[in-house]
CSV table of C-alpha atoms in Angstrom, one decimal:
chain,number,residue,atom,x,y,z
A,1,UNK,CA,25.7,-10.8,-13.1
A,2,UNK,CA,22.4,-11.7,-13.8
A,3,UNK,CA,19.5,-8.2,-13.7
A,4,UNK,CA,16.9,-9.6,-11.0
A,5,UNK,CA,16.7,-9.4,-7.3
A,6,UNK,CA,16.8,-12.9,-5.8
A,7,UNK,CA,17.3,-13.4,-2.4
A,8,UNK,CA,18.8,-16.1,-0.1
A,9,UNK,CA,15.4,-18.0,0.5
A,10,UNK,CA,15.0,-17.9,-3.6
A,11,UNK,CA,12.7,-15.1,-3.7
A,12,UNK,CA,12.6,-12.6,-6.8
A,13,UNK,CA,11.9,-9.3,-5.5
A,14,UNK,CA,10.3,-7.8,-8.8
A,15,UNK,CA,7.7,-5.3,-7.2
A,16,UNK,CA,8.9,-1.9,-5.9
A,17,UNK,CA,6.7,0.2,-3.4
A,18,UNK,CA,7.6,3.3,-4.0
A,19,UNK,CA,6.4,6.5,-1.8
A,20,UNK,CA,6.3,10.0,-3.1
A,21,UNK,CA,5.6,11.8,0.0
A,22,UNK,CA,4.9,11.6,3.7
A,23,UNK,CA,2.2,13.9,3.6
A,24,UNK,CA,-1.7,13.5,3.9
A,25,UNK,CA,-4.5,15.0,3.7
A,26,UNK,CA,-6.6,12.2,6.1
A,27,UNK,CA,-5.2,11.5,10.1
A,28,UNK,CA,-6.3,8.1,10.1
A,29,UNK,CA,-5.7,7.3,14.0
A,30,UNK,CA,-3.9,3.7,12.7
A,31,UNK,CA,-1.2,5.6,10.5
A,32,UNK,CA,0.0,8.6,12.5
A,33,UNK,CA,-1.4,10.8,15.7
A,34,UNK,CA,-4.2,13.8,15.2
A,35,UNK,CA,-1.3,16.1,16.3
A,36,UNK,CA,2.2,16.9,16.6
A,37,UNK,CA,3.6,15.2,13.3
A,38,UNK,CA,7.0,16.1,11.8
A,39,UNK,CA,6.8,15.4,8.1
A,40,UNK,CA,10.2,16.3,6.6
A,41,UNK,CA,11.9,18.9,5.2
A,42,UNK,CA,11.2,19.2,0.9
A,43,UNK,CA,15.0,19.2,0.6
A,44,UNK,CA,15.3,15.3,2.4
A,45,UNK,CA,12.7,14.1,-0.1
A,46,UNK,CA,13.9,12.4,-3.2
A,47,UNK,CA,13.1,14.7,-6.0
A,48,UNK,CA,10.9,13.8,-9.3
A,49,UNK,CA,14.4,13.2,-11.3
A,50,UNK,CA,16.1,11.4,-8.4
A,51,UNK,CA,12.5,8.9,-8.3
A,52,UNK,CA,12.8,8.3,-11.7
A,53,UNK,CA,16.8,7.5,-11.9
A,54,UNK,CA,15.9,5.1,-9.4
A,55,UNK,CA,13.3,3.4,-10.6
A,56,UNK,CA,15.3,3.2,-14.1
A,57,UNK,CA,18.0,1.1,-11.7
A,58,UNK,CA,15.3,-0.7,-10.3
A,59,UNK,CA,13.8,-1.8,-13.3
A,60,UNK,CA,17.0,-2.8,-14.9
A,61,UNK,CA,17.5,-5.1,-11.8
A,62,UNK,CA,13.9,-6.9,-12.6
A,63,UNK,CA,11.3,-4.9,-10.8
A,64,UNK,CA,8.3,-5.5,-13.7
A,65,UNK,CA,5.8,-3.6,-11.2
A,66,UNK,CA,5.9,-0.1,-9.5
A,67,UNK,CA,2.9,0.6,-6.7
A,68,UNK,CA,3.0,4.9,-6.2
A,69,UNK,CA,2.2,5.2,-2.5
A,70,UNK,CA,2.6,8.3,0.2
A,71,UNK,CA,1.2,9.3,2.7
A,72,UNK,CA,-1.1,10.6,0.3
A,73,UNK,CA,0.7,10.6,-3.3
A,74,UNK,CA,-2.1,13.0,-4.5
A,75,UNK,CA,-0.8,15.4,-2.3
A,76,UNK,CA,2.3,15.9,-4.0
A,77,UNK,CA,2.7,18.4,-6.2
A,78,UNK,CA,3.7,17.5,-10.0
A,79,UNK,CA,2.5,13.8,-9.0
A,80,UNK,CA,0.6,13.7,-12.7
A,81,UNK,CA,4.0,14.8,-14.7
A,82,UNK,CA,5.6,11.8,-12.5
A,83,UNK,CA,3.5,9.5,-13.5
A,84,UNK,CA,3.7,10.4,-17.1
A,85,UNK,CA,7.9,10.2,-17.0
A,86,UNK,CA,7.3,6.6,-15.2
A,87,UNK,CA,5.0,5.4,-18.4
A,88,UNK,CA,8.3,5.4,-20.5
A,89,UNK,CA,10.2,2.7,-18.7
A,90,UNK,CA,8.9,0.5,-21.4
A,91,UNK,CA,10.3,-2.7,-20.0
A,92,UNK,CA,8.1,-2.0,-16.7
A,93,UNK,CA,5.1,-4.2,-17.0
A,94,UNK,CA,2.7,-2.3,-14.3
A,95,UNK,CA,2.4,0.9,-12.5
A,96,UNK,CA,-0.5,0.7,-9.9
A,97,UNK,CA,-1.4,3.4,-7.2
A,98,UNK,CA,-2.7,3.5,-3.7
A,99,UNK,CA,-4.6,6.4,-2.5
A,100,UNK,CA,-7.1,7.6,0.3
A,101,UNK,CA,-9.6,8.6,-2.8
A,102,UNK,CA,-8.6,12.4,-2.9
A,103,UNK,CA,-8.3,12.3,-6.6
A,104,UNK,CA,-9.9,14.7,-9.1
A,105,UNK,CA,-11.9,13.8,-12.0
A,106,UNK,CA,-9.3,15.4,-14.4
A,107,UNK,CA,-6.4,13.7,-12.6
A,108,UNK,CA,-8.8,10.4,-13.0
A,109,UNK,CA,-8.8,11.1,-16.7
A,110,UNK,CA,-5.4,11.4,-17.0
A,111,UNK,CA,-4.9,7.9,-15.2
A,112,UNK,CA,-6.9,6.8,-17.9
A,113,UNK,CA,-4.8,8.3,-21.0
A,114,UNK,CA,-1.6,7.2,-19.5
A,115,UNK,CA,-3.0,3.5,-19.2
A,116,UNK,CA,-2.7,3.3,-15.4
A,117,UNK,CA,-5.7,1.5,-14.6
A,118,UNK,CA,-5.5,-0.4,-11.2
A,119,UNK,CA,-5.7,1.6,-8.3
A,120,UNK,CA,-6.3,0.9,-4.2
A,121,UNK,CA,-8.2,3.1,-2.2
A,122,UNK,CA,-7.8,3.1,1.6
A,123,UNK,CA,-11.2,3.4,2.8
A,124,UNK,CA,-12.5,1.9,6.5
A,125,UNK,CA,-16.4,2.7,6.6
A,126,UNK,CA,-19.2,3.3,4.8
A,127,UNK,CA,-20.7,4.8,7.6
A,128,UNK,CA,-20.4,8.5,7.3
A,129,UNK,CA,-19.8,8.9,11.0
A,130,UNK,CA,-17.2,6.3,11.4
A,131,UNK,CA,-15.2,7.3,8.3
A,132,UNK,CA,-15.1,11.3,10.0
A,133,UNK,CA,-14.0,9.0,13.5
A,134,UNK,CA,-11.3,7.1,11.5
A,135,UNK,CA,-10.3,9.4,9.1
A,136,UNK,CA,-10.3,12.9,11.1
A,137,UNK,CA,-11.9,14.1,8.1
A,138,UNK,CA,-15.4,14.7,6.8
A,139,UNK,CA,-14.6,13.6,3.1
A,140,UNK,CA,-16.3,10.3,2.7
A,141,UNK,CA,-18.6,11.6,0.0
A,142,UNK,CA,-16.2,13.0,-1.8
A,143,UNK,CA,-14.3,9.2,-1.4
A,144,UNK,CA,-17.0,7.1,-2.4
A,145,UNK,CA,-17.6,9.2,-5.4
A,146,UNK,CA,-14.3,8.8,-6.8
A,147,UNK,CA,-15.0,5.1,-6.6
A,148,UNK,CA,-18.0,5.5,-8.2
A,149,UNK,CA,-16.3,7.5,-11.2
A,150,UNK,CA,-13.0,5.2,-11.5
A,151,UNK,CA,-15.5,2.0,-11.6
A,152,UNK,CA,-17.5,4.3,-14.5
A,153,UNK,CA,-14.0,4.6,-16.4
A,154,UNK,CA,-13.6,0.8,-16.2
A,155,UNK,CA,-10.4,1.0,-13.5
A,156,UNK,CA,-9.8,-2.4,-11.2
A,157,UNK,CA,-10.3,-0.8,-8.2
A,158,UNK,CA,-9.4,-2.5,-4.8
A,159,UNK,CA,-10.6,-0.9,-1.5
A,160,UNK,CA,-8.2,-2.0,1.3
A,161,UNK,CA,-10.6,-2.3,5.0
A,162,UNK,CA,-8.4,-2.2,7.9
A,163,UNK,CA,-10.1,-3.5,11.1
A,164,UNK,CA,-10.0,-2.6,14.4
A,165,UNK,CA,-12.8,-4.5,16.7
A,166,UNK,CA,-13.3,-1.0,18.6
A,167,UNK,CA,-14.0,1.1,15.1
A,168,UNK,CA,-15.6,-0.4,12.2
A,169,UNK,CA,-16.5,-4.1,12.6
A,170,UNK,CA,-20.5,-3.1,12.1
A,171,UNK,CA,-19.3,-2.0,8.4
A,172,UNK,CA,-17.7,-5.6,7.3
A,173,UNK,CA,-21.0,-6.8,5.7
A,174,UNK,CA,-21.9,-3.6,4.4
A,175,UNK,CA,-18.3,-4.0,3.0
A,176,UNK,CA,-19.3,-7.6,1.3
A,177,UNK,CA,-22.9,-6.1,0.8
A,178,UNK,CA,-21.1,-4.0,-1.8
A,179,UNK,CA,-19.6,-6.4,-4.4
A,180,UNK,CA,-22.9,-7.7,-4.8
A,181,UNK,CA,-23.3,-4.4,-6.7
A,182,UNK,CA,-20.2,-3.2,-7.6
A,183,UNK,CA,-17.1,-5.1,-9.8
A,184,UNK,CA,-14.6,-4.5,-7.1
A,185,UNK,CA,-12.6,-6.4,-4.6
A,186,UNK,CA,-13.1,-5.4,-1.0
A,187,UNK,CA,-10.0,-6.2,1.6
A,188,UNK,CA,-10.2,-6.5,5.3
A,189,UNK,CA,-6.8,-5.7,6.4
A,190,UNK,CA,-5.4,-6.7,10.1
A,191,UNK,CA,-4.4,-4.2,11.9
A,192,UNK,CA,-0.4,-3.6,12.2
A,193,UNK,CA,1.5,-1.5,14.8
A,194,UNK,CA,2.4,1.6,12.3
A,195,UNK,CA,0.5,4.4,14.0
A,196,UNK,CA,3.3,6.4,14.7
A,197,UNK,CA,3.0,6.6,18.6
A,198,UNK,CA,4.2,3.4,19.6
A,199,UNK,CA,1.5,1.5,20.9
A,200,UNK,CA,-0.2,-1.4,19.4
A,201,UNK,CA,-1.9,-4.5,20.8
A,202,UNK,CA,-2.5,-7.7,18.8
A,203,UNK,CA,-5.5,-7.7,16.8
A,204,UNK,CA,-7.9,-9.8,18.6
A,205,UNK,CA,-9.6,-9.6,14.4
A,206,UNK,CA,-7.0,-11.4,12.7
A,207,UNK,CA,-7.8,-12.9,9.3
A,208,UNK,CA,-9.3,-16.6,11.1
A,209,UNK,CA,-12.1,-14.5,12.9
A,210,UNK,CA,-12.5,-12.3,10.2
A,211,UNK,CA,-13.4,-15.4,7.8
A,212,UNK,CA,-15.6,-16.4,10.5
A,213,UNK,CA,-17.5,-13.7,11.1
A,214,UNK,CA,-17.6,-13.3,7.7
A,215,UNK,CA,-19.3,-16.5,6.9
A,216,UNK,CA,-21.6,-16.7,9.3
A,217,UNK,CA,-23.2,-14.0,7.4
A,218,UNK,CA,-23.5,-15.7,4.2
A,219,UNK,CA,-23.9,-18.9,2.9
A,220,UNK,CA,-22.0,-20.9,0.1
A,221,UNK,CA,-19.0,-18.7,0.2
A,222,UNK,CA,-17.1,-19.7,-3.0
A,223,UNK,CA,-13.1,-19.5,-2.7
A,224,UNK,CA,-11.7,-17.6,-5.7
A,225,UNK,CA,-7.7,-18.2,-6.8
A,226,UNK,CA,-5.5,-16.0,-5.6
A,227,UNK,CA,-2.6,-14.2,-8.1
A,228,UNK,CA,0.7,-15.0,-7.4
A,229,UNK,CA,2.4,-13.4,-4.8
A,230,UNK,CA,-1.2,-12.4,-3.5
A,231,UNK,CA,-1.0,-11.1,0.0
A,232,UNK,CA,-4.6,-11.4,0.4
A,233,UNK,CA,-6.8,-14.5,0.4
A,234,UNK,CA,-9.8,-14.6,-1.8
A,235,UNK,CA,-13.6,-15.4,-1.6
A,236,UNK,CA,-16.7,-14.6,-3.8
A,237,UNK,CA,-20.7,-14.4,-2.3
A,238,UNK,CA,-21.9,-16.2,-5.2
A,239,UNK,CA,-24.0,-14.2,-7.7
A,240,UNK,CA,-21.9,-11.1,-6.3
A,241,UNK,CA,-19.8,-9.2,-9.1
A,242,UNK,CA,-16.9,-8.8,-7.3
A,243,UNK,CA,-14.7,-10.5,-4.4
A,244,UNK,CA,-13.8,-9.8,-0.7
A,245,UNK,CA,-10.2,-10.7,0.6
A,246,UNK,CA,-8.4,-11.0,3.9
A,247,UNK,CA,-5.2,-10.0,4.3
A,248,UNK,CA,-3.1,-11.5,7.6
A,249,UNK,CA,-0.8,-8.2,7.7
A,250,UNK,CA,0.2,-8.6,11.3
A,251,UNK,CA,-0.2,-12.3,11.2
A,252,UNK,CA,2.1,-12.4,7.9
A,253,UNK,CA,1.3,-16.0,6.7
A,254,UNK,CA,2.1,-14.6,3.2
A,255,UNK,CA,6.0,-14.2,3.7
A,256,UNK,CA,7.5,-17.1,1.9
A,257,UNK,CA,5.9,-16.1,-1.6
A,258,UNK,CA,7.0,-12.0,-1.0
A,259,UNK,CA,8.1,-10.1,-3.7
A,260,UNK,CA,8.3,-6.6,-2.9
A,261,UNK,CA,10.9,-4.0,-2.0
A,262,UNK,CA,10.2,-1.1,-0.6
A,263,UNK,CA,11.8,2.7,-1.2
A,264,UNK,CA,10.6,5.5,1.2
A,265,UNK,CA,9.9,9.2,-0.2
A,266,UNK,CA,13.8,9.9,2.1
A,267,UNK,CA,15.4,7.5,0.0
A,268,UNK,CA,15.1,4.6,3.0
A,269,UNK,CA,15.2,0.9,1.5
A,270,UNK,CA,13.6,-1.4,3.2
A,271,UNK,CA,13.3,-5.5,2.1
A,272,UNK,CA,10.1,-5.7,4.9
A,273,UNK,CA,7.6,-3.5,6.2
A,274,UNK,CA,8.3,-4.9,9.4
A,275,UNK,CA,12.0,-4.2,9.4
A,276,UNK,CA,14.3,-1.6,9.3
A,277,UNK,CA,15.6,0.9,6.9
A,278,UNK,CA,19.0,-1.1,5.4
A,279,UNK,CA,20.2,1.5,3.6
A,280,UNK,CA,19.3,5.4,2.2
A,281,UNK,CA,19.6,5.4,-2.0
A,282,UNK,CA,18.8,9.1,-1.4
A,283,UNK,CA,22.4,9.4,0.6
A,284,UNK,CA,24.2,6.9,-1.8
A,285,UNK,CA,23.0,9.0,-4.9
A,286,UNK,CA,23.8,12.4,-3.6
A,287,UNK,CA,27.0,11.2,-2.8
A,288,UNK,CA,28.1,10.7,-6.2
A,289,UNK,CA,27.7,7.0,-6.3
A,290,UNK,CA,27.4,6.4,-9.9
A,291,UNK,CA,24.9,3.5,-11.4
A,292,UNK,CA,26.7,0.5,-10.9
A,293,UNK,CA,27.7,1.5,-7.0
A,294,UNK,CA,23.7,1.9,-6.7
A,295,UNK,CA,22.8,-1.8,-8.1
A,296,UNK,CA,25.3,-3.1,-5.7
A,297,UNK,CA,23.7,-1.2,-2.8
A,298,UNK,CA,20.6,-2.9,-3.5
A,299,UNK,CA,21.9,-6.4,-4.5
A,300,UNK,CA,23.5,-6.1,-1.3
A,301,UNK,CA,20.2,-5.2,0.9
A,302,UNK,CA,18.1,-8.0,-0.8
A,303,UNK,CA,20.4,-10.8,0.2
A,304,UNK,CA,20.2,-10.1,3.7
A,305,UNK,CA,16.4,-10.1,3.2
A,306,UNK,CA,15.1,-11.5,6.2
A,307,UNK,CA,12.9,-15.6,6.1
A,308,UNK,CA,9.5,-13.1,7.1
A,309,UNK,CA,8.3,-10.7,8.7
A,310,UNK,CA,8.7,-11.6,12.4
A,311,UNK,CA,12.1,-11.8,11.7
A,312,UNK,CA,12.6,-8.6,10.7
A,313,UNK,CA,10.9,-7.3,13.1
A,314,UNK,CA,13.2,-8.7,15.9
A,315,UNK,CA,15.9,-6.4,14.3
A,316,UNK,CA,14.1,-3.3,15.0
A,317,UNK,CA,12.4,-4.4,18.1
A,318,UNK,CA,14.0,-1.3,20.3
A,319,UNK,CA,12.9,1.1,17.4
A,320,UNK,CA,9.4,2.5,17.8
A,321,UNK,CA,7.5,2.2,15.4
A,322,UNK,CA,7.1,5.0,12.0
A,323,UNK,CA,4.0,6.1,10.9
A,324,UNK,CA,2.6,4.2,7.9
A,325,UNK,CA,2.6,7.2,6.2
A,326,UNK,CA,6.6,7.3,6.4
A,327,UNK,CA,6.8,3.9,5.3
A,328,UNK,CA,4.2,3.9,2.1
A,329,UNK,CA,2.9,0.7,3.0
């Protein structure tokens, strides 16, 4: 049998999200409540070992790019020696990270040495105020100056917006306002029912108003081309040195090009953010299944990959809703 991930629609899955914890240090109110959390137990994570086993299955099955994510993957304890055991899977082509920007400058140099270079930072203002509002946490110098010293180092750094109409929309054009100034890409996210309490209501800000708002602030707004597989689509204010982006999370218009798979610190699989968990690799493992059991565990789970997202989400529509914290994004 072939060593990719292909499933019924024709789609390679060759991108694994994988989370290293559920734990963080922010309590952004769109990822989980102030209070009253319950992060698992250390024993029902996957250890560092049982990560890395995995991943060596995954990348024989295809996957050419790894994305660490949490919670907060900073948080973790032994996240740098991790990282550093993931660098030798030589046939795996990328290793990104997403964070909340609560990285050190030594753990920034290290990034550097081991040649991970890409890295997305979660962050929703640049107004002091309304990042302590969003965040629950009065870090947002400390944030903006790891930016500053990863864009120093020469990292691609991506900061990922998430709009909510009753938060944050005053900082959008500060948002664009940046790449004028700074070689990043901005992305305004919609906002997606993963808060962990089980109540959402449909963006009003999807991606359509964004772009309009958007450009009715500048003029000559040039599209730029999107990578493949992008979930986010892509502009430049000409003269600017880096890009904005939209991403239509909850509207999911970028479903028939997806390529991602997604493994949960527990050891939950899941083929769509919006889906559920169709199997646990941590259970399958720690049962004895040996390598070859595994691959067929997750061949199996990727040809029942749902068409999209709104799809999936009918099969858990009587399950609330995790946290995106649980999920890793």
């Amino acid at each position: 049998m072939k060593n990719e991930l292909v499933d019924r629609y024709g789609r390679k899955l060759d991108y694994l999200r994988l989370s290293v914890t559920d734990r963080c240090n922010f309590r952004c109110y769109y990822c989980m409540p102030e209070e009253g959390i319950d992060f698992v137990q250390r024993k029902d994570l996957l250890t560092y070992e049982e990560l890395d086993y995995l991943t060596g299955i995954f990348v024989n099955l295809g996957v050419e790019k790894i994305r660490i994510t949490g919670g907060e993957p900073f948080v973790r304890k032994g996240i740098m020696d991790f990282l550093s055991t993931l660098t030798r899977h030589r046939t795996l082509k990328e290793i990104t990270l997403t964070s909340n920007g609560s990285i050190s400058e030594k753990q920034i140099q290290e990034l550097h040495r081991l040649g991970i270079h890409k890295i997305n930072i979660s962050l929703d203002a640049l107004d002091k105020q309304r990042f302590f509002e969003i965040t629950r946490r009065d870090k947002f110098d400390e944030v903006f100056a790891c930016i500053l010293n990863l864009l120093k180092l020469g990292f691609e750094v991506k900061l990922n917006c998430v709009v909510d109409g009753n938060k944050n929309i005053a900082d959008i054009i500060p948002f664009v306002k940046l790449t004028a100034h700074y070689p990043l890409s901005v992305r305004f996210l919609e906002e997606m029912p993963f808060n962990g309490t089980g109540k959402f209501e449909v963006p009003e800000w999807n991606h359509l108003a964004l772009y309009d708002y958007i450009s009715s602030h500048f003029k000559g707004i040039q599209k730029v081309q999107d990578g493949k597989n992008s979930t986010s689509v892509n502009y430049q204010i000409p003269g600017y040195q880096g890009t904005f982006g939209i991403i239509p999370a909850f509207s999911r218009t970028f479903c028939g090009t997806c390529n991602r798979i997604r493994l949960s610190a527990t050891g939950e699989l899941r083929t769509c953010l919006y889906g559920p968990a169709v199997t646990n690799l941590r259970d399958v493992l720690r049962s004895g299944a040996n390598e070859a059991s595994i691959k067929t565990e997750i061949r199996d789970a990727v040809a029942k990959k749902e068409k999209d997202g709104f799809d999936a989400e009918e099969l858990n529509a009587k399950t609330p809703k995790k946290s995106m914290s649980f999920l890793g994004g």
